[in-house]
PDB file of C-alpha atoms in Angstrom:
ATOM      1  CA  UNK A   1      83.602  54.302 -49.497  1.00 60.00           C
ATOM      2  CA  UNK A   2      80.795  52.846 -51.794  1.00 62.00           C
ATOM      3  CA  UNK A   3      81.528  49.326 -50.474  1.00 61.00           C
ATOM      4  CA  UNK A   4      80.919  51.103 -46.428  1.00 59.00           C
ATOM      5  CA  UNK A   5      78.325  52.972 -47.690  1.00 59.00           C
ATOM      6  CA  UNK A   6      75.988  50.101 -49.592  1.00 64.00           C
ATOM      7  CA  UNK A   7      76.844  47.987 -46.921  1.00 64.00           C
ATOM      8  CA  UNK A   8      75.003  50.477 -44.627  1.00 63.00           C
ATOM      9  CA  UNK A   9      71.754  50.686 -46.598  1.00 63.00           C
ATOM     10  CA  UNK A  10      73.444  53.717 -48.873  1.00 61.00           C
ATOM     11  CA  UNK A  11      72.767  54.328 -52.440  1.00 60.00           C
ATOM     12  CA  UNK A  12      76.092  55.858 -53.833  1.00 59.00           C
ATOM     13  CA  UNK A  13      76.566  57.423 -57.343  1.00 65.00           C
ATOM     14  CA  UNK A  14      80.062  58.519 -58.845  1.00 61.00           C
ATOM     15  CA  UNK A  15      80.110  62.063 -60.146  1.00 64.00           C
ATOM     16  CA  UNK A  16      82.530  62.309 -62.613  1.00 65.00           C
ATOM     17  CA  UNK A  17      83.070  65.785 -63.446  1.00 65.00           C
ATOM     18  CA  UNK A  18      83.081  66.968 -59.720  1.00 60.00           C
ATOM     19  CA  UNK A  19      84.900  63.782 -58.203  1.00 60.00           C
ATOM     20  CA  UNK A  20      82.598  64.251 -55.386  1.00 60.00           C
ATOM     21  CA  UNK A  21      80.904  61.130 -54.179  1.00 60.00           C
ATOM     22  CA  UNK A  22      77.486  62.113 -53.238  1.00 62.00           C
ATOM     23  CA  UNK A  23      75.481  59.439 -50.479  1.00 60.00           C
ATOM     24  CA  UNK A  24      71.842  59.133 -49.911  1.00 64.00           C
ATOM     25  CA  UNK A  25      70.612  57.082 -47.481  1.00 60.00           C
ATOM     26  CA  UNK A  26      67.670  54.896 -48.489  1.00 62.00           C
ATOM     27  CA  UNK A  27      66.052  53.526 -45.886  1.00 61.00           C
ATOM     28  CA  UNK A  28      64.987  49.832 -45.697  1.00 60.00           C
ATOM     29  CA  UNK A  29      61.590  48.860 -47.068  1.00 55.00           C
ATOM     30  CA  UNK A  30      58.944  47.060 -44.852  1.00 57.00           C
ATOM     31  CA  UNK A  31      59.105  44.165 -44.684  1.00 57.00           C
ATOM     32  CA  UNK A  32      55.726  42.650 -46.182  1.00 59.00           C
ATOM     33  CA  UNK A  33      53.170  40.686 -44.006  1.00 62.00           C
ATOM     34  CA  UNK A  34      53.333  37.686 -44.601  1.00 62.00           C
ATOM     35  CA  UNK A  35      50.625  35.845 -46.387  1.00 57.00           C
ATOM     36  CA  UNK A  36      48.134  34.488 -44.027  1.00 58.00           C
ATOM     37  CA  UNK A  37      46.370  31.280 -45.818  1.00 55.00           C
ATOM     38  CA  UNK A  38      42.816  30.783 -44.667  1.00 59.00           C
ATOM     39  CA  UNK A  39      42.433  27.817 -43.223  1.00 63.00           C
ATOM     40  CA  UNK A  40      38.980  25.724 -41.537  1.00 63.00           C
ATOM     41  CA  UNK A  41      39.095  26.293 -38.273  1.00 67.00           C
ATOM     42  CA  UNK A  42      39.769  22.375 -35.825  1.00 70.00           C
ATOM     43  CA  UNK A  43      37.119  20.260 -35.434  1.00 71.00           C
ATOM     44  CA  UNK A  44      35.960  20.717 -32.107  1.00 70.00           C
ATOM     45  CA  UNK A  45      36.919  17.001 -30.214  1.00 74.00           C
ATOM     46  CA  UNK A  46      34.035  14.493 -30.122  1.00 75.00           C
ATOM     47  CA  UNK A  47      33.121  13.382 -27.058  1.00 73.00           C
ATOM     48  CA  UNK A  48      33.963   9.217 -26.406  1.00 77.00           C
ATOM     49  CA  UNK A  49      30.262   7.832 -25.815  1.00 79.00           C
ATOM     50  CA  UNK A  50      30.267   6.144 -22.065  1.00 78.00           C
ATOM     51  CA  UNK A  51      29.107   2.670 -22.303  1.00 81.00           C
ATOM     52  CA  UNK A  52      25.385   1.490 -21.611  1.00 82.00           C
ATOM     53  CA  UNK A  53      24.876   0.678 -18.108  1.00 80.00           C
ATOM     54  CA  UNK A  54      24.831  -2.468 -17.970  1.00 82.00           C
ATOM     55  CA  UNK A  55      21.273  -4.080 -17.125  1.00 82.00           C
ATOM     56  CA  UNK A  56      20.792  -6.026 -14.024  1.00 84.00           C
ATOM     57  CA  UNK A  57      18.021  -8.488 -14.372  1.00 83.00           C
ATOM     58  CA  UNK A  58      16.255  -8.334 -10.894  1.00 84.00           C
ATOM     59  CA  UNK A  59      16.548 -11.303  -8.983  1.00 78.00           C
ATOM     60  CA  UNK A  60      14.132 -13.610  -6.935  1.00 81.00           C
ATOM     61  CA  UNK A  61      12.319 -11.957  -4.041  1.00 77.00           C
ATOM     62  CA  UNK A  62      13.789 -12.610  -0.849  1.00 74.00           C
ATOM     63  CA  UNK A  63      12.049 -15.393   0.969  1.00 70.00           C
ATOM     64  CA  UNK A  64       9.493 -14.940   3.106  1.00 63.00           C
ATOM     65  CA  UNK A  65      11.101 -15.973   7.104  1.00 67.00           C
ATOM     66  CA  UNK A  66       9.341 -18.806   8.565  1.00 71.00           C
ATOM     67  CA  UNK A  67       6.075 -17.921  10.211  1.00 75.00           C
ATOM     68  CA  UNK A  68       5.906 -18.718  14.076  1.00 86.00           C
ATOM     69  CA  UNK A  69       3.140 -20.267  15.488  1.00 92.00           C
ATOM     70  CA  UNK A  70       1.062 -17.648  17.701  1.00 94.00           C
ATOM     71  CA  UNK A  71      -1.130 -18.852  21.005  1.00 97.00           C
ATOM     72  CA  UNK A  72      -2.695 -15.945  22.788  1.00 98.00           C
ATOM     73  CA  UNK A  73      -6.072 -14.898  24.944  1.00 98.00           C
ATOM     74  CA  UNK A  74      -8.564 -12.133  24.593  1.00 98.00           C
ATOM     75  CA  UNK A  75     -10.694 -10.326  26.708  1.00 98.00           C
ATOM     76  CA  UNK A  76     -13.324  -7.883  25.833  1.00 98.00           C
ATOM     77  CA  UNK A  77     -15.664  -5.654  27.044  1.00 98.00           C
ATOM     78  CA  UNK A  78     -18.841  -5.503  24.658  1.00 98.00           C
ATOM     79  CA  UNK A  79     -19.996  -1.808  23.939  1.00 96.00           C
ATOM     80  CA  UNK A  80     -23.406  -0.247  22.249  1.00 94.00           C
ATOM     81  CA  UNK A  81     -24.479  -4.362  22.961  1.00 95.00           C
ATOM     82  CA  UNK A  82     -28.015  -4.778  20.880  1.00 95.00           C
ATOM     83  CA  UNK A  83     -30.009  -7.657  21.684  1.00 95.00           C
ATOM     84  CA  UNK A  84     -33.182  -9.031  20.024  1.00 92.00           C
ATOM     85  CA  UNK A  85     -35.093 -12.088  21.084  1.00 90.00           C
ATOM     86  CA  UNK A  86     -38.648 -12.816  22.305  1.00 86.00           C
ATOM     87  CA  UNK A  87     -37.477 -11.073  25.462  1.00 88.00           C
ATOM     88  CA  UNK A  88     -36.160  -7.618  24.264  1.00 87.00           C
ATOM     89  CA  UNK A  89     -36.430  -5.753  20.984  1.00 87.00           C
ATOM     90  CA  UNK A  90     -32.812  -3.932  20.738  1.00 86.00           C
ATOM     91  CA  UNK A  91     -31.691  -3.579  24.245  1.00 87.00           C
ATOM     92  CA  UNK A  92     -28.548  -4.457  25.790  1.00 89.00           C
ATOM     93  CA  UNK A  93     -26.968  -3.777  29.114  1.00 90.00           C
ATOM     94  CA  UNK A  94     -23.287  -2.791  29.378  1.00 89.00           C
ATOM     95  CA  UNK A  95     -22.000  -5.636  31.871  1.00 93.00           C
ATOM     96  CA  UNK A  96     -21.469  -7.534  28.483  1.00 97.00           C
ATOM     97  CA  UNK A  97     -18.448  -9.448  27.625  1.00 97.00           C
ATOM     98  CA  UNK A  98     -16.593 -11.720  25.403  1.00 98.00           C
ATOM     99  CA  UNK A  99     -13.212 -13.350  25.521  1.00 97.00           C
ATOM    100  CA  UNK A 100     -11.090 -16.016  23.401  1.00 98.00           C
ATOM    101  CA  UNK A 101      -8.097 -17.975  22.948  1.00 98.00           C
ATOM    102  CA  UNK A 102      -6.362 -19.328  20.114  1.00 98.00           C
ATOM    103  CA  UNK A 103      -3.426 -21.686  20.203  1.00 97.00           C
ATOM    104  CA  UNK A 104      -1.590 -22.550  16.349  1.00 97.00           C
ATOM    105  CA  UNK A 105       0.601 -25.564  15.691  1.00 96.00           C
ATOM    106  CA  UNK A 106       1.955 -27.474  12.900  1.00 95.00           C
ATOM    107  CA  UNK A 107       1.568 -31.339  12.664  1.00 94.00           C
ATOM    108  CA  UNK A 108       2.584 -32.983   9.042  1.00 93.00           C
ATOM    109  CA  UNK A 109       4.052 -29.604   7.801  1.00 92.00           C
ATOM    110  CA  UNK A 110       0.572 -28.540   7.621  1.00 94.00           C
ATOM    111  CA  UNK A 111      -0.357 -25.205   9.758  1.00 96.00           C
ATOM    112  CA  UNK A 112      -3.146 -25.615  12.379  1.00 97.00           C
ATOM    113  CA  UNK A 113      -5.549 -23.977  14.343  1.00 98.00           C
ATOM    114  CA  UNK A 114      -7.440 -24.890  17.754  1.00 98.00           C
ATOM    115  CA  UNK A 115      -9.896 -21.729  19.297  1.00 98.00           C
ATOM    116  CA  UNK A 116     -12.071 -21.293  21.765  1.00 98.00           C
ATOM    117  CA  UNK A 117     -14.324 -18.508  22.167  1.00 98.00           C
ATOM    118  CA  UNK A 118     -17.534 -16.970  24.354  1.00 97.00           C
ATOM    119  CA  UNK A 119     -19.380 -14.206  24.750  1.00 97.00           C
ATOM    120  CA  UNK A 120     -22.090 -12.981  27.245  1.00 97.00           C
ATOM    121  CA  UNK A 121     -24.578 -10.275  26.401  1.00 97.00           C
ATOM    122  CA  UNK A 122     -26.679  -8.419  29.459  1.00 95.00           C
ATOM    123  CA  UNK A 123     -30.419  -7.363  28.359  1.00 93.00           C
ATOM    124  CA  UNK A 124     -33.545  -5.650  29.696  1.00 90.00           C
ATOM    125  CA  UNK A 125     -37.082  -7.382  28.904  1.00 86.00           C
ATOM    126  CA  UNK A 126     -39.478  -4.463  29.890  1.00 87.00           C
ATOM    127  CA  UNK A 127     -42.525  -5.717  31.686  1.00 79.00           C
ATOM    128  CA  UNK A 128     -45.113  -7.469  28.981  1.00 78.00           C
ATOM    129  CA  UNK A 129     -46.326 -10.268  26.717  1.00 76.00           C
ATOM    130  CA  UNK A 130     -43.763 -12.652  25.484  1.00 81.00           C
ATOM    131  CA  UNK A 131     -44.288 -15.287  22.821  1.00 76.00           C
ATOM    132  CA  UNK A 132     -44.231 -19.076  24.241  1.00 73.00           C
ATOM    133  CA  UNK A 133     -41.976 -21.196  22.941  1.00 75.00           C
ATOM    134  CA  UNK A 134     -43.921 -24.154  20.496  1.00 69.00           C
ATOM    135  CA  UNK A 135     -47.333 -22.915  21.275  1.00 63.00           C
ATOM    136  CA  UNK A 136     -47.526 -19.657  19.602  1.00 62.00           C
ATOM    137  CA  UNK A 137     -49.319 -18.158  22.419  1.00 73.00           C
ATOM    138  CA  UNK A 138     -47.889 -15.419  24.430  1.00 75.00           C
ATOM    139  CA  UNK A 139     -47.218 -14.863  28.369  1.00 80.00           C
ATOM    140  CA  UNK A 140     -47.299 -11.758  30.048  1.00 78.00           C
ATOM    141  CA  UNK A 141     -43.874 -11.849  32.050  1.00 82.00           C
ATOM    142  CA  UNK A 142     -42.868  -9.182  34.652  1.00 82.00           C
ATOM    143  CA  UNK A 143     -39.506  -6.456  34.043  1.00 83.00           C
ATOM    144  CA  UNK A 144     -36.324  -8.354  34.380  1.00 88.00           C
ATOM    145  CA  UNK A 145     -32.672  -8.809  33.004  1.00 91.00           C
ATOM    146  CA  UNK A 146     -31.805 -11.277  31.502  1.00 92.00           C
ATOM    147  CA  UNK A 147     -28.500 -12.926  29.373  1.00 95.00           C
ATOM    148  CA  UNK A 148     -27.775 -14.899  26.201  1.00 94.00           C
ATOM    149  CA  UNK A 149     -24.616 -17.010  26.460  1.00 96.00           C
ATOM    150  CA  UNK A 150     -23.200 -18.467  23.972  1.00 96.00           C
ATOM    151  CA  UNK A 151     -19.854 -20.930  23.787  1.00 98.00           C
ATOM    152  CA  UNK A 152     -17.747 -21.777  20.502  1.00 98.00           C
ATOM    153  CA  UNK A 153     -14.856 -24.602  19.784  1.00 98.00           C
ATOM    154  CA  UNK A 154     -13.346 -24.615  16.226  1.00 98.00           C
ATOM    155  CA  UNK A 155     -10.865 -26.611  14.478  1.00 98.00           C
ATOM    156  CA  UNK A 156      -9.371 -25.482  11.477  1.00 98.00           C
ATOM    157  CA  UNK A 157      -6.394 -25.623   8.924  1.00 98.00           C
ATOM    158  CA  UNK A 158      -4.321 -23.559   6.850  1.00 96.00           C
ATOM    159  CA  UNK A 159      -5.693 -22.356   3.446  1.00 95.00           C
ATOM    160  CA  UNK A 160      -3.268 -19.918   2.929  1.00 91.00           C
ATOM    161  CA  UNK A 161      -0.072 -18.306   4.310  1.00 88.00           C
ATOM    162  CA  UNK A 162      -1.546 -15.277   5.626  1.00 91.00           C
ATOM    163  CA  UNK A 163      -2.623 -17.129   8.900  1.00 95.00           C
ATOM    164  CA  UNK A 164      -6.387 -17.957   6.682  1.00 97.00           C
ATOM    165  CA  UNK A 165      -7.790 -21.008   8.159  1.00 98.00           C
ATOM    166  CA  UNK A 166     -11.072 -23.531   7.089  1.00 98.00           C
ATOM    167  CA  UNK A 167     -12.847 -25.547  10.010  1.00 98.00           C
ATOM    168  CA  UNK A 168     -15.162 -26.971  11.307  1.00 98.00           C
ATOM    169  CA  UNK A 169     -17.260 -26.094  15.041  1.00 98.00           C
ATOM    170  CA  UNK A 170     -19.252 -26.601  17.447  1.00 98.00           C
ATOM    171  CA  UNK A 171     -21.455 -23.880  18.737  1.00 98.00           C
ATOM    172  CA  UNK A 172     -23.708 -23.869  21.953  1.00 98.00           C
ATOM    173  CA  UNK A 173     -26.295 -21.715  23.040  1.00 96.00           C
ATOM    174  CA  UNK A 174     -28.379 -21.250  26.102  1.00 94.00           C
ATOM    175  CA  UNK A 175     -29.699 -17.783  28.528  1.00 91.00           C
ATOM    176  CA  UNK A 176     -30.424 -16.869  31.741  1.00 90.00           C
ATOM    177  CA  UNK A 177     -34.526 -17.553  31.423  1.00 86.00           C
ATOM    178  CA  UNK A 178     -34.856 -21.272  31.077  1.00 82.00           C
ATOM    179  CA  UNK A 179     -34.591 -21.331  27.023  1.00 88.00           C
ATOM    180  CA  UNK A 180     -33.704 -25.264  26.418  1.00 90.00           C
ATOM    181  CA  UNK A 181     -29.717 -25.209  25.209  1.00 95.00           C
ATOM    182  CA  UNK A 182     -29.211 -26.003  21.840  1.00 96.00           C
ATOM    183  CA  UNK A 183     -25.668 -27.191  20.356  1.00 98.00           C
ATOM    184  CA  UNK A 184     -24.930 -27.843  16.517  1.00 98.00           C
ATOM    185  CA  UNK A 185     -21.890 -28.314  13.992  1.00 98.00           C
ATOM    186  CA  UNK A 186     -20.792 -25.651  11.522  1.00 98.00           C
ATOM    187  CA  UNK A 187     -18.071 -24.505   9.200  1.00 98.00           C
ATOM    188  CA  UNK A 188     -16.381 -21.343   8.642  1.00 98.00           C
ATOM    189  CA  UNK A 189     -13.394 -19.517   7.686  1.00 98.00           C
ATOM    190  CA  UNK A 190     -10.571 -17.664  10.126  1.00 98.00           C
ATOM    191  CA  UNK A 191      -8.417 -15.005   9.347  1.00 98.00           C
ATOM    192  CA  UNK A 192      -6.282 -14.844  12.815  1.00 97.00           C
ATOM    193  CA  UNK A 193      -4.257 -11.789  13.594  1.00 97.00           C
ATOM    194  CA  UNK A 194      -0.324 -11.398  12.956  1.00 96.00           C
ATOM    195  CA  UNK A 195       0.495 -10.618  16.576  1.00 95.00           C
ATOM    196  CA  UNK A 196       4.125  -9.813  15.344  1.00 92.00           C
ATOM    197  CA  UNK A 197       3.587  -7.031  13.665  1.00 94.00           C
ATOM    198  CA  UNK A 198       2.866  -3.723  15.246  1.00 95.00           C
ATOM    199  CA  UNK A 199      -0.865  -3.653  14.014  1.00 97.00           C
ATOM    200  CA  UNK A 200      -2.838  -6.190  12.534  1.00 97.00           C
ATOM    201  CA  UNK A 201      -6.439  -6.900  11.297  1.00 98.00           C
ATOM    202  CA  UNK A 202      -8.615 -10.301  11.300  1.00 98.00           C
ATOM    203  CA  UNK A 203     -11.907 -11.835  11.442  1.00 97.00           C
ATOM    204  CA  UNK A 204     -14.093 -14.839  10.703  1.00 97.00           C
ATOM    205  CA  UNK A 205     -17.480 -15.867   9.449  1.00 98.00           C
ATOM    206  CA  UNK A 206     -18.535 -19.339  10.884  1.00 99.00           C
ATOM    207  CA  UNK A 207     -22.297 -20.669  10.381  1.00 99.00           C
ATOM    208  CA  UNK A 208     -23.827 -23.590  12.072  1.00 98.00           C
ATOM    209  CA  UNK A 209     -27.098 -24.825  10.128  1.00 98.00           C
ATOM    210  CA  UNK A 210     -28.735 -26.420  12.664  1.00 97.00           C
ATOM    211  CA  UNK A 211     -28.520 -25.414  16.605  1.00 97.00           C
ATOM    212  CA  UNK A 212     -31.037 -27.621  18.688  1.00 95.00           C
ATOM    213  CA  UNK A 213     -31.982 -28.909  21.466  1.00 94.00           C
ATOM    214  CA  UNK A 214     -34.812 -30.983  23.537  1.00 91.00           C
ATOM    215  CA  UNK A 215     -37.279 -28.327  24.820  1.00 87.00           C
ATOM    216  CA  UNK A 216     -39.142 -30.403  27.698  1.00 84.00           C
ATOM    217  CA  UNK A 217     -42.548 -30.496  28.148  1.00 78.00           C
ATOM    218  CA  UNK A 218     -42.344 -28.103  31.007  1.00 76.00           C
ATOM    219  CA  UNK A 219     -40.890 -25.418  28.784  1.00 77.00           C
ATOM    220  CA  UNK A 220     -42.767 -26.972  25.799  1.00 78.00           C
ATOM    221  CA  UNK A 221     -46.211 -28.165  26.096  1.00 73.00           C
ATOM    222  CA  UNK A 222     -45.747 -30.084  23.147  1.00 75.00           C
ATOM    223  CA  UNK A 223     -42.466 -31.369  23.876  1.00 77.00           C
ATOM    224  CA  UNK A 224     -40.015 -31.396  20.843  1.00 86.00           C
ATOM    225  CA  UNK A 225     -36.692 -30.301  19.807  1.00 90.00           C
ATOM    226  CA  UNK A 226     -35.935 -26.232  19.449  1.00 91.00           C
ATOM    227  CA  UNK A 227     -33.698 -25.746  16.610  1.00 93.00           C
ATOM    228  CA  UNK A 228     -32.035 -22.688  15.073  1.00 95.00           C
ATOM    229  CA  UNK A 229     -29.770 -21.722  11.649  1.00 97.00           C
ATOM    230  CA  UNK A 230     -26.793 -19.293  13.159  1.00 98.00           C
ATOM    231  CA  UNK A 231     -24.733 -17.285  11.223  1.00 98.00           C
ATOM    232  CA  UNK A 232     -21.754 -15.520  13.506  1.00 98.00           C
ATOM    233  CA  UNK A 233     -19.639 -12.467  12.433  1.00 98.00           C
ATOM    234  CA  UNK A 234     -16.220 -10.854  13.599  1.00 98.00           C
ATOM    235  CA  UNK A 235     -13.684  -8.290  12.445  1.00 98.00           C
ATOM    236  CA  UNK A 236     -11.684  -6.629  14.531  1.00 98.00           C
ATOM    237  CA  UNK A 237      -7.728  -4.928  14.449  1.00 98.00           C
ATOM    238  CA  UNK A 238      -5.160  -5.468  16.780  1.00 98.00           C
ATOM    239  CA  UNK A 239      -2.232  -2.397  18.067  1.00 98.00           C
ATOM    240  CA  UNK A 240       0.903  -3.672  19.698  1.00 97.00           C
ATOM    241  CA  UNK A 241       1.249  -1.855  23.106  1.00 96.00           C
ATOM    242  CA  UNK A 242       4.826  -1.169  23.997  1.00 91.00           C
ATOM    243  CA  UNK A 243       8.276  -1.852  22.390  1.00 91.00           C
ATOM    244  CA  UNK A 244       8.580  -4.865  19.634  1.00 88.00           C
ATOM    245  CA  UNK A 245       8.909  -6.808  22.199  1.00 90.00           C
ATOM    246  CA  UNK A 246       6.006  -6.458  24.026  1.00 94.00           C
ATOM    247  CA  UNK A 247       3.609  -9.370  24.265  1.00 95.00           C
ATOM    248  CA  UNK A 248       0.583  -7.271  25.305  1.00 97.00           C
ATOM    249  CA  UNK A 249      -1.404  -6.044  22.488  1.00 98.00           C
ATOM    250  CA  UNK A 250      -4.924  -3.617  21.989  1.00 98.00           C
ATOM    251  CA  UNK A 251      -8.093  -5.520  20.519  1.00 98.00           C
ATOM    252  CA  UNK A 252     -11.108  -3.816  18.906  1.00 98.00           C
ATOM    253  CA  UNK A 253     -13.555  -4.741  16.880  1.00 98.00           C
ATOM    254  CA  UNK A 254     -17.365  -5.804  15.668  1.00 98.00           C
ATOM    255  CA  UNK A 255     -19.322  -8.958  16.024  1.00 98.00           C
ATOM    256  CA  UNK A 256     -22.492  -9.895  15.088  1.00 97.00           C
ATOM    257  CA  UNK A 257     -24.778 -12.833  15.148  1.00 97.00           C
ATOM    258  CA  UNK A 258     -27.995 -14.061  13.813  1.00 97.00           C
ATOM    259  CA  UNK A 259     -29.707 -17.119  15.081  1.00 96.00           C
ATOM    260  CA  UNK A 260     -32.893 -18.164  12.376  1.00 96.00           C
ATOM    261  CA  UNK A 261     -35.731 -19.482  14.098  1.00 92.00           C
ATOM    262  CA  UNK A 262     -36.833 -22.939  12.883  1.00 91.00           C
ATOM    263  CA  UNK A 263     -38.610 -25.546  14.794  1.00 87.00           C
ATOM    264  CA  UNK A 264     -39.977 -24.399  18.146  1.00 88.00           C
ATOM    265  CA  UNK A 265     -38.166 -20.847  17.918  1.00 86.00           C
ATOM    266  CA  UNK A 266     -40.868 -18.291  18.582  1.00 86.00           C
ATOM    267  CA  UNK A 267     -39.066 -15.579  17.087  1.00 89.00           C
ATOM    268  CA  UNK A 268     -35.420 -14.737  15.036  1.00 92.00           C
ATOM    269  CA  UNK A 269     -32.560 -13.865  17.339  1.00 94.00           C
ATOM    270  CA  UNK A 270     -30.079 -11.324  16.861  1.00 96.00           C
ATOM    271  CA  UNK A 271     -27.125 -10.441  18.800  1.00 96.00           C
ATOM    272  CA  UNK A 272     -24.467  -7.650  18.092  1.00 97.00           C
ATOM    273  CA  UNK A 273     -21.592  -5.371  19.906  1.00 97.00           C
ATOM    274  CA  UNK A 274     -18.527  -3.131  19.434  1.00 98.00           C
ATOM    275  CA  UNK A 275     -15.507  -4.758  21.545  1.00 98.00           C
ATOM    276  CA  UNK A 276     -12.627  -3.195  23.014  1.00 98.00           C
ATOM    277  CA  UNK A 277     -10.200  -5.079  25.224  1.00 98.00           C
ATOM    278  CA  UNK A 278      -6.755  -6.251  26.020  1.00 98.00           C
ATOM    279  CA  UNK A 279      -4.742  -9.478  24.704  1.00 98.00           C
ATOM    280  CA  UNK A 280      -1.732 -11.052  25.549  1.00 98.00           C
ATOM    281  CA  UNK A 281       0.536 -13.224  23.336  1.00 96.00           C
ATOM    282  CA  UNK A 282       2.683 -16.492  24.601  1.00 93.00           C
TER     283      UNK A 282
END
């Protein structure tokens, strides 16, 4: 019985005097918690650094494609045309004009260019006095119109790759009232327009030191030799008409020109107009 009963959890005690075998039942204790040990809590993981991207050194600029050699023609009508010579003090007519052509080659590996170039401008001489060439006197002349022409052939060669040219030319002179035409060698410097891109700008600046020519002694009593100094002007802009393909192009632009008077020359000469006009590339 006390074997059964202890082996149920039971405390059993022998009574003696009564033979009686009394049982309690004594519950289990609890079993304890069990000892938690404080501990530091992980390390929270370290993220592996990503290697440095690596450095690319940059590398040599592509090179520049091979330029082509452009030949094309201008025409131009010449707008708000100012003219000033012995004849008219800032007048101009609007059946003015100016065209050009320009043709580039290369001969020894060395870039050329060959241009050609004219202009017309229209003026009004209201009637009056007008100063006589050589003689300083003056000569009452009736209203007419009149025109100063003017013709341009230049040589040049490549300074730089941007289509930049140094030359030499020869510039002539002459008009519509008997002035003596004068011719004379000058130097200058082209920038000519990239006709293969979409829009492009240019100009030039060309002077010619010493324009003459034989004034006879019908025009000059004296006889002698006219002579000017002329400094010429031009910048314009070109605009591709049409696809990339297209070989007709826009031209605008401003050019100016100023003619010193030296021997014979009565007076200074100066000629300037706007231009607007179309072009066409070969």
């Amino acid at each position: 019985m006390r074997v059964l009963a202890e082996g149920l959890g039971a405390y059993v005690q022998w009574q003696p005097s009564l033979h009686v075998v009394t049982i309690r039942y004594r519950p289990n204790a609890a079993p304890s918690s069990p000892v938690v040990y404080a501990t530091a809590p992980p390390a929270a993981p370290t993220a592996t650094p990503l290697p440095p991207r690596p450095v690319i050194p940059p590398g040599p600029p592509p090179p520049r494609p091979p330029r082509e050699d452009e030949t094309f023609v201008v025409g131009d009508a010449l707008v708000a045309t100012n003219v000033s010579n012995a004849f008219a003090h800032g007048t101009g007519r609007s059946d003015s004009y100016a065209g050009r052509g320009v043709g580039e080659f290369t001969l020894l590996n060395i870039p050329w260019m060959l241009a050609v170039e004219g202009a017309s401008y229209g003026f009004h001489h209201p009637a009056g006095p007008v100063t006589a060439l050589g003689s300083g006197g003056a000569t009452v002349i009736p209203a007419l119109d009149g025109r100063e022409d003017e013709f341009a052939a230049k040589l040049g060669v490549g300074v730089a790759p941007t289509r930049i040219y140094a030359g030499i030319g020869l510039f002539r002179a002459s008009d519509s009232l008997g002035t003596p035409v004068t011719t004379g060698l000058g130097a200058g410097l082209t920038k000519q327009p990239d006709l293969d891109q979409a829009t492009s700008l240019y100009g030039d600046v060309w002077y010619y030191p010493n324009v003459q020519g034989v004034c006879p002694s019908a025009t000059c009593p004296a006889g002698g030799t006219l002579a000017h100094g002329v400094l010429t002007f031009r910048g314009g802009g070109t605009l591709r008409l049409g696809s990339d393909q297209s070989r007709l192009f826009l031209d605008a632009g401003y050019q100016r020109e100023r003619r010193k008077a030296k021997s014979l020359a009565p007076v200074d000469t100066t000629l300037s107009a706007g231009y607007i006009g179309l072009g066409i590339r070969f």
